[in-house]
Amino acid sequence: MLDYSFSLGVALATLAICAVNLIYTVILGRTDKTQNKIFITILCILMIDAATNIITGYYGSISFQSEHAATMVYISIYAYFVTHTALCPMFYYYVSNISFVSTRLSNLKTRIIAVPFVITEVMALINPIANWIWSMDEDLTFHREWGEMLIYIAALIYYVLAFIVFIKSWSVISKKRKTALVFFFVLVVIGVMIQLINVNLKVEVLAESIGMTGAMMLIENEDDRMDFGMGFYNRTALSLDISGCLRHNRHLSVIVIKINNYDIIDRLVGNEESHVISDIISDYLKQLVKRYYIYVPSLDTFVLTVYGRNQEKAEALADELSNRLARPWDYKNYNIQLNATIMYAFIPEQIKSTAEMFYMIDCPTPKDSAKKVLKGDSLNYIMRRQAIVGAISRGFTENSYEVYYQPTYHLDGTLHGAEALIRMHDKELGNLYPDEFIPVAEQTGLIDDIDDFVLEEVCKFLKTGISEKYGIDNINVNLSVLQCMRPGFVDNVNRIVDKYGISKKMINFEITESIAADDYGTLGDVIKQLKQGGFMFSMDDYGTGYSNVSAVFSLNLDVVKIDKSLLWCAEKSELGMIILENTIRMIQQMKKLILVEGVETVDQINLLKKLNVDYLQGFYFSKPIPKDEFVKLISRYRKK
């Protein structure tokens, strides 16, 4: 039979473990969140339980020597039941809190769940009068009463509820937290089973204290959730927390602050100040909400969360932020003006998934919007973008994509070729144009498949021999910047074209002027490799605001496509005409062929004939049309 020394050792070990956990938690300052407070409460309960086991064992063993033994044993047993009765309910609330299950007393469900705890706790408190849970003889013999079984049943209920919450929240709990909770559940079961088998092996509380050590290391320690440079929670924490709220239907408001001039401020202050925006406004933000309600998904974006259905509070907070951010900030030796856009929406009324939330966070704000606070209908562009992402993703499985062709002509009116243009016919959104879905495809990484699809369709068309039959010199295919710069791009292009066995000179790749201005050194190597294989290259949209003469000259392009805006401006003003004439003259001196876009009238054609450009394209001849219509158009054209 085990003597008192074993129980004393177990109790002292439990007390020491909990004391170290508590001290460590306080030293690191993890005391302000509700989660932290419940954790500390559990540690205190375990410490009290360990202390009562020490007192009960000690005075029970010397009862015949001390006149105070009966009193001390009675008090310690009383303290044990009063505190230990609350242990499992506290653990349930702890698991619920880290899983974002609402535990507000205003919630009817929470009140119902609290009933077993309230009943058993009241029974423990009035036990000296009622003796429902336990009683003790004058010789200090302890007797279990019927009420103790209710405490065990209540504890089992809360343990099972905690496990259910844990399982339901599995997908929104981080791997570290899952590990800690599984560790705790297993240890508690082992500890309870051992103590049930042998009541003298009082290891249940020790097992629980060790389990809470795991919780301290893997749950209370939030290093993986923090952006230490910014001092707030990171993007991963935001994703998991919002997922938890959505999973358990928690209501909250999300306020997004986007600093539009972050790059300018970063250059102004210096690149070594990588967290300058946080340094400027972090103290102010922490005056508005508690620090654990603030997230930094990126260097230029802050997210504030306001829990509950208090939408008026969120609106007032957004307005206050807008007013303050409109004024300059003193930072070191600088007077900094932040250009900020504020958005807020409500979960789950408006935002129904983490994807929607990150669309709001990551989407570029509308450039034509004069509003500094976007809400309600002003955020419809986010929902539209999400719908477009869905359409892009399902486009290939539902055959939504189609390649249109817009013919190009020689200056004398004979057919030259055509430009291949992607279109989308989505079953939900209807017809989508490239200006809307191509930027989204680039941002979401879906552009590669679209570009490959266009090239494949063009190759299939050229393989039919129709191009040779109707005198088409080549087909223009647009390239995105991401496609050009991706590893293996040249090999992929050659693979697709070689599969159809067509002449590579029949394909003229178009790159936009803005792409060339970004990094035409790297792009030049790509163009050089493909031109060696026989492909042609054009610069698209020349004159739209990214003009780079050096790029036009150094990239070894075959054709420069002048944007329609230059042609239209030339008709409206003398200055516009001067710009067009000099642009064409400069490109001709570089010995590049010229195609002018946007031709819509005979007068424009006559003007371009005088300027001696090479090719024409525009609605005067044809708008972009499906392949079958294009074939009919050029067949009729040839018969004339």
XYZ file of C-alpha atoms in Angstrom:
640
model
C 0.000 0.000 0.000
C 1.303 3.446 -0.932
C 2.283 5.709 1.932
C 1.797 9.430 2.259
C 5.208 10.211 0.752
C 4.032 9.156 -2.741
C 0.926 11.358 -2.626
C 3.027 14.197 -1.255
C 5.522 13.844 -4.106
C 2.775 13.850 -6.721
C 1.122 16.901 -5.158
C 4.411 18.801 -4.865
C 5.258 17.990 -8.491
C 1.837 19.244 -9.584
C 2.254 22.432 -7.549
C 5.719 23.078 -8.966
C 4.665 22.475 -12.578
C 1.670 24.814 -12.307
C 3.691 27.471 -10.470
C 6.382 27.465 -13.174
C 3.729 27.676 -15.906
C 2.036 30.563 -14.130
C 5.277 32.487 -13.564
C 6.362 31.949 -17.161
C 2.984 33.114 -18.458
C 3.093 36.295 -16.359
C 6.711 37.080 -17.280
C 5.910 36.876 -20.999
C 2.862 39.091 -20.508
C 0.335 36.586 -21.821
C -2.391 37.699 -19.456
C -4.679 40.092 -21.290
C -6.794 37.859 -23.541
C -9.824 35.928 -22.310
C -8.012 32.786 -23.409
C -5.052 33.740 -21.179
C -7.280 34.450 -18.204
C -9.035 31.089 -18.460
C -5.646 29.370 -18.744
C -4.403 31.131 -15.603
C -7.638 30.228 -13.795
C -7.112 26.550 -14.636
C -3.536 26.724 -13.354
C -4.734 28.292 -10.111
C -7.382 25.572 -9.679
C -4.754 22.868 -10.160
C -2.418 24.587 -7.681
C -5.189 24.780 -5.086
C -6.049 21.128 -5.686
C -2.402 20.142 -5.262
C -2.127 22.222 -2.076
C -5.284 20.661 -0.611
C -3.909 17.184 -1.318
C -0.754 18.111 0.590
C -2.711 19.504 3.541
C -5.203 16.628 3.629
C -2.468 14.014 3.485
C -0.313 15.707 6.083
C -2.966 16.415 8.698
C -4.698 13.109 8.017
C -1.479 11.300 8.885
C -0.996 13.196 12.212
C -4.630 13.569 13.239
C -3.956 11.952 16.582
C -1.210 14.511 17.329
C -2.923 17.779 16.340
C -6.081 19.330 17.695
C -6.420 21.355 14.488
C -6.142 18.350 12.171
C -9.895 17.840 11.731
C -10.430 21.497 10.860
C -7.540 21.612 8.375
C -8.613 18.389 6.671
C -12.188 19.594 6.464
C -11.192 22.964 4.983
C -8.826 21.404 2.459
C -11.405 18.872 1.256
C -13.973 21.661 1.001
C -11.567 23.824 -1.037
C -10.729 20.872 -3.272
C -14.340 20.187 -4.246
C -15.236 23.875 -4.686
C -12.334 24.437 -7.077
C -12.036 21.039 -8.770
C -15.726 21.116 -9.663
C -14.933 24.113 -11.885
C -11.975 22.482 -13.643
C -13.755 20.681 -16.518
C -16.149 23.599 -17.204
C -13.126 25.941 -17.359
C -11.398 23.593 -19.779
C -14.523 23.508 -21.957
C -14.578 27.319 -22.044
C -10.851 27.336 -22.807
C -11.276 25.048 -25.824
C -14.324 27.045 -26.928
C -12.411 30.295 -26.686
C -9.458 29.207 -28.814
C -11.941 27.694 -31.294
C -13.982 30.946 -31.438
C -17.156 29.399 -30.076
C -19.206 32.157 -28.454
C -19.332 31.850 -24.656
C -21.164 35.073 -23.916
C -23.817 34.723 -21.211
C -26.233 36.627 -23.453
C -26.206 33.529 -25.625
C -29.043 31.156 -24.633
C -26.979 28.128 -25.611
C -24.185 29.263 -23.298
C -26.619 29.653 -20.403
C -27.957 26.146 -20.921
C -24.442 24.691 -21.064
C -23.576 26.499 -17.821
C -26.440 24.814 -15.880
C -24.535 21.641 -14.793
C -21.627 23.770 -13.605
C -23.861 26.112 -11.614
C -25.734 23.221 -9.973
C -22.647 21.238 -8.977
C -20.783 24.365 -7.836
C -23.683 25.401 -5.604
C -23.784 21.881 -4.196
C -20.057 22.079 -3.417
C -20.423 25.484 -1.774
C -23.297 24.450 0.533
C -21.924 20.996 1.307
C -21.039 21.910 4.919
C -24.776 22.335 5.466
C -26.279 19.743 3.120
C -23.561 17.049 3.019
C -24.753 16.089 -0.483
C -21.289 15.522 -1.943
C -19.169 14.305 0.954
C -19.136 13.980 4.713
C -16.544 13.291 7.398
C -16.731 11.516 10.730
C -15.156 12.754 13.921
C -12.283 10.351 13.354
C -11.648 12.053 9.974
C -13.083 9.183 7.948
C -14.135 10.555 4.537
C -17.468 9.391 3.036
C -18.564 9.920 -0.578
C -22.215 10.920 -0.959
C -24.620 10.751 -3.877
C -23.795 14.288 -5.018
C -20.239 13.347 -5.908
C -21.583 11.224 -8.733
C -23.300 14.335 -10.148
C -19.972 16.139 -10.135
C -18.368 13.295 -12.091
C -21.271 13.278 -14.536
C -21.047 17.070 -14.990
C -17.285 16.815 -15.485
C -17.807 14.114 -18.105
C -20.394 16.294 -19.868
C -17.971 19.221 -20.127
C -15.108 16.963 -21.151
C -17.240 15.495 -23.954
C -18.477 18.965 -24.990
C -14.892 20.192 -25.149
C -13.969 17.214 -27.300
C -16.937 17.862 -29.602
C -15.943 21.521 -30.012
C -12.390 20.389 -30.710
C -13.478 17.946 -33.424
C -15.905 20.445 -35.013
C -13.136 23.039 -35.067
C -10.464 20.693 -36.405
C -10.135 22.472 -39.743
C -9.748 25.930 -38.183
C -7.259 25.045 -35.433
C -3.540 25.218 -36.135
C -1.405 22.097 -36.027
C 0.310 23.224 -32.827
C -2.984 23.744 -31.029
C -4.320 20.425 -32.221
C -1.224 18.719 -30.824
C -1.606 20.438 -27.452
C -5.300 19.587 -27.115
C -4.841 15.956 -28.149
C -2.001 15.747 -25.619
C -4.264 17.123 -22.890
C -7.235 14.892 -23.724
C -5.074 11.763 -23.714
C -3.270 12.640 -20.472
C -6.499 13.396 -18.624
C -8.050 10.090 -19.692
C -4.942 8.210 -18.570
C -4.809 10.070 -15.258
C -8.503 9.489 -14.487
C -8.332 5.811 -15.436
C -5.290 5.209 -13.209
C -6.955 6.925 -10.260
C -10.194 4.995 -10.792
C -8.255 1.716 -10.791
C -6.321 2.666 -7.650
C -7.740 5.511 -5.585
C -4.456 5.876 -3.713
C -2.667 6.810 -6.945
C -3.781 10.441 -6.968
C -2.277 11.301 -10.347
C -5.280 12.890 -12.048
C -4.304 16.438 -11.094
C -0.674 15.769 -12.055
C -1.761 14.563 -15.506
C -3.899 17.673 -15.923
C -1.024 19.960 -14.918
C 1.313 18.284 -17.423
C -1.402 18.661 -20.054
C -1.633 22.375 -19.301
C 2.136 22.613 -19.757
C 1.591 21.439 -23.322
C -1.107 24.076 -23.704
C 1.270 26.747 -22.418
C 3.979 25.796 -24.913
C 1.795 25.267 -27.968
C -1.306 27.412 -27.416
C -0.411 30.246 -25.055
C 2.884 30.656 -26.880
C 1.706 32.480 -30.030
C 5.023 33.018 -31.774
C 3.696 31.381 -34.933
C 0.754 33.801 -34.962
C 2.733 36.991 -34.446
C 4.441 39.411 -36.791
C 7.040 40.562 -34.291
C 8.313 43.363 -36.497
C 4.828 44.875 -36.654
C 3.762 43.832 -33.151
C 0.395 42.391 -34.210
C -1.078 39.096 -35.373
C -0.055 37.906 -38.836
C -1.963 36.748 -41.908
C -2.054 33.106 -40.796
C -3.613 34.074 -37.465
C -6.221 36.195 -39.254
C -7.147 33.330 -41.559
C -7.521 30.819 -38.711
C -9.429 33.219 -36.459
C -11.908 34.269 -39.117
C -12.328 30.628 -40.157
C -13.151 29.795 -36.534
C -15.722 32.579 -36.342
C -17.363 31.464 -39.582
C -17.306 27.835 -38.496
C -19.183 28.675 -35.284
C -21.297 31.546 -36.638
C -19.633 34.229 -34.522
C -20.701 37.740 -35.493
C -18.055 40.404 -35.915
C -17.076 43.407 -38.002
C -13.872 43.510 -40.040
C -12.277 46.910 -40.639
C -9.506 47.012 -43.246
C -7.025 49.891 -43.453
C -5.035 49.984 -46.716
C -2.153 52.450 -46.946
C -2.077 53.342 -50.646
C 1.183 55.297 -50.563
C 3.189 52.748 -48.580
C 5.940 52.486 -51.223
C 6.449 56.239 -51.297
C 6.704 56.464 -47.508
C 9.034 53.467 -47.397
C 11.378 55.166 -49.886
C 11.088 58.488 -48.078
C 12.045 57.149 -44.662
C 14.477 54.513 -45.888
C 14.297 50.809 -46.670
C 15.853 49.862 -43.337
C 12.658 51.086 -41.683
C 10.737 48.081 -42.985
C 7.912 48.534 -40.478
C 7.570 52.294 -40.691
C 3.771 52.314 -41.078
C 3.346 50.166 -37.989
C 5.724 52.417 -36.066
C 3.620 55.419 -37.050
C 0.112 54.214 -36.242
C 0.401 51.164 -33.961
C 0.019 53.117 -30.724
C -3.014 54.907 -32.120
C -4.661 51.671 -33.238
C -4.151 50.110 -29.800
C -6.050 53.035 -28.304
C -9.057 52.094 -30.425
C -9.104 48.300 -29.963
C -7.142 45.786 -27.926
C -3.886 44.691 -29.488
C -5.080 41.101 -29.993
C -7.874 42.346 -32.260
C -5.355 43.824 -34.744
C -3.796 41.915 -37.652
C -1.226 42.786 -40.336
C -1.787 40.573 -43.412
C 0.758 42.694 -45.329
C 3.091 45.621 -44.728
C 0.587 48.151 -46.062
C -2.611 46.697 -44.581
C -4.077 46.526 -41.076
C -7.208 44.649 -40.065
C -9.229 45.465 -36.939
C -11.931 43.134 -35.620
C -14.934 44.143 -33.530
C -16.836 41.196 -32.034
C -20.583 41.083 -31.638
C -23.477 42.480 -33.628
C -22.559 46.081 -32.806
C -22.367 47.383 -36.377
C -22.829 50.969 -35.216
C -19.572 50.701 -33.266
C -17.752 49.484 -36.370
C -19.138 52.367 -38.437
C -18.116 54.915 -35.808
C -14.662 53.360 -35.580
C -14.210 53.463 -39.366
C -15.218 57.137 -39.466
C -12.831 57.976 -36.631
C -10.009 56.184 -38.426
C -10.753 58.025 -41.655
C -10.716 61.408 -39.929
C -7.435 60.728 -38.135
C -5.684 59.231 -41.136
C -6.583 62.308 -43.155
C -4.264 64.347 -40.931
C -0.446 64.171 -41.071
C 1.659 62.174 -38.604
C 4.881 63.236 -36.933
C 7.467 60.498 -37.256
C 11.069 61.147 -36.295
C 12.065 64.137 -38.437
C 9.273 63.652 -40.961
C 5.765 64.995 -41.345
C 4.046 62.082 -43.081
C 0.679 62.099 -44.810
C -0.876 58.666 -45.174
C -3.128 58.036 -48.150
C -5.467 55.421 -46.732
C -8.612 53.625 -47.817
C -10.820 52.095 -45.147
C -13.247 49.266 -45.779
C -15.500 47.454 -43.378
C -17.907 44.577 -43.655
C -19.794 42.253 -41.349
C -19.336 38.540 -40.725
C -21.295 36.438 -41.570
C -23.912 38.820 -43.016
C -21.680 40.106 -45.831
C -18.495 38.046 -45.690
C -19.227 34.343 -45.756
C -15.752 32.850 -46.244
C -12.114 33.625 -45.582
C -11.648 33.822 -49.362
C -14.114 36.717 -49.530
C -12.350 38.439 -46.656
C -8.948 38.158 -48.330
C -10.457 39.381 -51.596
C -11.424 42.526 -49.731
C -7.975 42.778 -48.169
C -5.917 42.019 -51.271
C -8.011 43.601 -54.032
C -6.667 46.895 -55.353
C -9.080 49.610 -54.303
C -11.043 51.278 -57.114
C -8.884 54.058 -58.516
C -11.867 56.133 -59.570
C -13.459 56.072 -56.113
C -13.505 59.371 -54.233
C -14.659 57.638 -51.045
C -12.207 57.050 -48.235
C -14.531 54.669 -46.380
C -15.966 51.829 -48.453
C -18.913 49.831 -47.157
C -22.080 48.116 -48.336
C -22.656 48.548 -52.065
C -19.261 50.249 -52.401
C -17.704 46.829 -51.840
C -19.613 45.147 -54.650
C -16.467 45.132 -56.778
C -15.018 42.593 -54.322
C -17.929 40.249 -54.799
C -17.632 40.758 -58.545
C -13.948 39.872 -58.418
C -14.673 36.733 -56.428
C -17.297 35.720 -58.983
C -14.774 36.286 -61.778
C -12.217 34.087 -60.010
C -14.828 31.354 -59.854
C -15.624 31.807 -63.538
C -11.932 31.627 -64.477
C -11.453 28.464 -62.418
C -14.368 26.614 -63.988
C -13.807 28.038 -67.456
C -11.897 25.078 -68.863
C -14.150 22.360 -67.446
C -17.243 24.149 -68.771
C -15.713 25.236 -72.110
C -16.315 28.902 -71.320
C -13.312 30.207 -73.238
C -13.308 31.069 -76.913
C -10.741 32.707 -79.153
C -11.973 35.609 -81.301
C -10.080 37.055 -84.257
C -9.798 40.672 -85.363
C -8.311 41.001 -88.884
C -5.428 43.311 -89.750
C -4.808 44.821 -93.197
C -2.053 46.219 -95.317
C -2.203 49.908 -96.095
C -3.505 49.106 -99.591
C -6.475 47.260 -98.096
C -5.285 43.701 -98.650
C -5.525 41.174 -95.838
C -2.470 40.921 -93.603
C -3.430 38.737 -90.633
C -5.399 38.825 -87.429
C -5.078 39.267 -83.699
C -6.251 36.386 -81.468
C -8.267 37.644 -78.483
C -9.629 35.580 -75.610
C -13.298 35.827 -74.638
C -15.266 34.100 -71.920
C -18.912 33.050 -71.958
C -19.691 32.101 -68.376
C -23.008 30.433 -67.574
C -23.475 32.614 -64.483
C -21.855 35.946 -65.367
C -22.519 35.965 -69.099
C -19.952 37.405 -71.516
C -16.711 38.607 -69.923
C -14.091 40.720 -71.653
C -10.321 40.451 -71.185
C -10.050 43.877 -69.549
C -12.015 42.458 -66.616
C -10.849 38.879 -66.186
C -7.224 38.934 -67.437
C -5.912 41.156 -64.562
C -7.688 38.874 -62.076
C -6.198 35.802 -63.743
C -2.723 37.340 -63.469
C -3.183 38.139 -59.776
C -4.485 34.676 -58.926
C -1.911 32.734 -60.948
C -4.454 31.374 -63.450
C -3.118 33.306 -66.430
C -0.707 30.598 -67.628
C -3.462 28.162 -68.548
C -5.388 30.896 -70.385
C -2.339 31.942 -72.405
C -1.571 28.333 -73.292
C -5.199 27.850 -74.354
C -5.048 30.811 -76.774
C -1.779 29.607 -78.288
C -3.162 26.087 -78.722
C -6.331 27.399 -80.402
C -4.290 29.559 -82.779
C -2.098 26.574 -83.641
C -5.204 24.463 -84.350
C -6.529 27.216 -86.627
C -3.237 27.525 -88.518
C -3.054 23.743 -88.873
C -6.297 23.778 -90.912
C -4.551 25.619 -93.777
C -7.202 28.374 -93.860
C -4.555 31.018 -93.202
C -2.578 30.082 -96.299
C -5.741 29.767 -98.397
C -6.841 33.328 -97.638
C -3.437 34.983 -97.633
C -2.884 35.484 -93.913
C 0.731 36.347 -93.113
C 0.535 35.633 -89.391
C -1.671 35.605 -86.299
C -0.877 37.873 -83.364
C -0.945 36.218 -79.926
C -0.838 38.313 -76.736
C 1.582 37.415 -73.950
C 1.237 38.351 -70.292
C 4.220 39.518 -68.264
C 3.915 36.510 -65.950
C 3.909 34.092 -68.830
C 7.004 35.632 -70.426
C 9.020 35.579 -67.211
C 8.104 32.131 -65.909
C 10.795 29.407 -65.980
C 10.579 27.131 -68.987
C 8.438 29.568 -70.995
C 10.462 29.219 -74.217
C 10.445 25.415 -74.053
C 6.697 25.410 -73.384
C 5.964 27.629 -76.413
C 8.099 25.478 -78.673
C 6.474 22.317 -77.358
C 2.948 23.574 -78.116
C 3.769 24.858 -81.596
C 5.887 21.834 -82.561
C 2.993 19.561 -81.567
C 0.969 20.954 -84.486
C 3.846 21.099 -86.930
C 3.146 24.631 -88.148
C 5.579 27.284 -89.324
C 6.673 29.469 -86.413
C 6.801 32.558 -88.611
C 2.986 32.358 -88.704
C 2.852 33.442 -85.047
C 3.571 37.007 -83.956
C 3.712 37.416 -80.171
C 2.516 40.740 -78.777
C 3.953 42.187 -75.574
C 2.532 45.293 -73.942
C 4.582 48.421 -73.627
C 4.335 48.332 -69.827
C 5.900 44.866 -69.755
C 8.864 46.038 -71.787
C 9.397 48.988 -69.467
C 9.440 46.712 -66.416
C 12.330 44.463 -67.299
C 13.181 44.408 -70.973
C 16.652 43.045 -70.194
C 15.262 39.673 -69.138
C 12.518 39.878 -71.749
C 15.127 40.528 -74.434
C 16.686 37.110 -73.799
C 13.264 35.428 -74.171
C 12.557 37.283 -77.420
C 15.993 36.443 -78.778
C 15.521 32.704 -78.184
C 12.065 32.624 -79.747
C 13.036 34.747 -82.754
C 15.888 32.342 -83.445
C 13.206 29.687 -83.831
C 11.292 31.806 -86.361
C 8.652 33.575 -84.248
C 7.883 37.275 -84.707
C 7.328 39.901 -82.000
C 5.315 43.101 -81.699
C 5.000 45.755 -79.040
C 1.327 46.352 -78.254
C -0.370 49.572 -77.115
C 2.619 51.827 -77.797
C 1.886 55.357 -76.582
C -0.395 54.532 -73.653
C 1.845 56.130 -71.058
C 4.753 53.715 -70.641
C 6.750 54.802 -73.677
C 10.323 53.600 -73.601
C 12.238 54.249 -76.803
C 15.216 52.279 -75.572
C 12.981 49.233 -75.070
C 11.611 49.469 -78.611
C 15.104 49.658 -79.998
C 16.821 47.017 -77.850
C 14.169 44.295 -77.852
C 14.614 43.464 -81.547
C 10.892 43.780 -82.276
C 9.405 43.321 -85.735
C 6.286 45.467 -85.386
C 5.221 48.358 -83.143
C 1.451 48.668 -82.650
C 0.499 52.289 -82.027
C -2.356 52.647 -79.575
C -5.648 54.037 -80.864
C -5.445 56.979 -78.435
C -2.627 58.563 -80.475
C -4.665 58.291 -83.695
C -7.794 59.727 -82.124
C -5.920 62.617 -80.509
C -4.304 63.480 -83.836
C -7.762 64.140 -85.256
C -8.710 66.438 -82.390
C -5.744 68.766 -82.051
C -2.627 70.025 -83.744
C -0.514 68.862 -80.827
C -1.972 65.375 -81.156
C -1.058 65.337 -84.840
C 2.505 66.397 -84.065
C 2.849 63.582 -81.539
C 1.503 60.978 -83.952
C 3.655 62.156 -86.878
C 6.855 62.233 -84.827
C 6.124 58.895 -83.190
C 5.654 57.219 -86.578
C 8.733 58.918 -88.008
C 10.884 57.799 -85.063
C 9.733 54.164 -85.312
C 10.311 54.150 -89.080
C 13.844 55.429 -88.522
C 14.347 52.437 -86.213
C 13.357 50.271 -89.188
C 10.347 48.751 -87.414
C 7.038 47.986 -89.106
C 4.034 49.947 -87.812
C 0.468 48.834 -87.157
C -2.062 51.434 -86.054
C -5.021 50.311 -83.926
C -8.459 51.873 -83.610
C -9.090 52.691 -87.288
C -12.793 53.518 -87.636
C -13.196 55.991 -90.513
C -12.059 56.596 -94.101
C -10.467 59.885 -93.006
C -8.271 58.015 -90.569
C -7.223 55.597 -93.304
C -6.320 58.489 -95.616
C -4.316 60.140 -92.822
C -2.360 56.947 -92.168
C -1.697 56.466 -95.868
C -0.014 59.889 -95.906
C 2.102 58.829 -92.923
C 2.982 55.595 -94.731
C 2.331 53.114 -91.927
C 2.347 49.401 -92.732
C -0.775 47.826 -91.217
C -4.233 48.862 -90.038
C -6.639 47.377 -87.505
C -9.968 48.595 -86.207
C -13.749 48.518 -86.280
C -13.767 50.076 -89.766
C -12.810 46.629 -90.998
C -14.202 44.365 -88.289
C -14.647 44.002 -84.556
C -13.226 40.832 -82.904
C -15.397 37.906 -84.034
C -15.528 34.119 -83.440
C -13.418 31.866 -85.632
C -16.278 30.707 -87.884
C -17.398 34.284 -88.562
C -13.793 35.298 -89.169
C -13.405 32.582 -91.813
C -16.633 33.724 -93.507
C -15.474 37.364 -93.431
C -12.117 36.729 -95.042
C -13.656 34.353 -97.597
C -16.117 37.067 -98.672
C -13.302 39.581 -98.702
C -11.277 37.426 -101.095
C -14.219 37.002 -103.502
C -14.554 40.777 -103.951
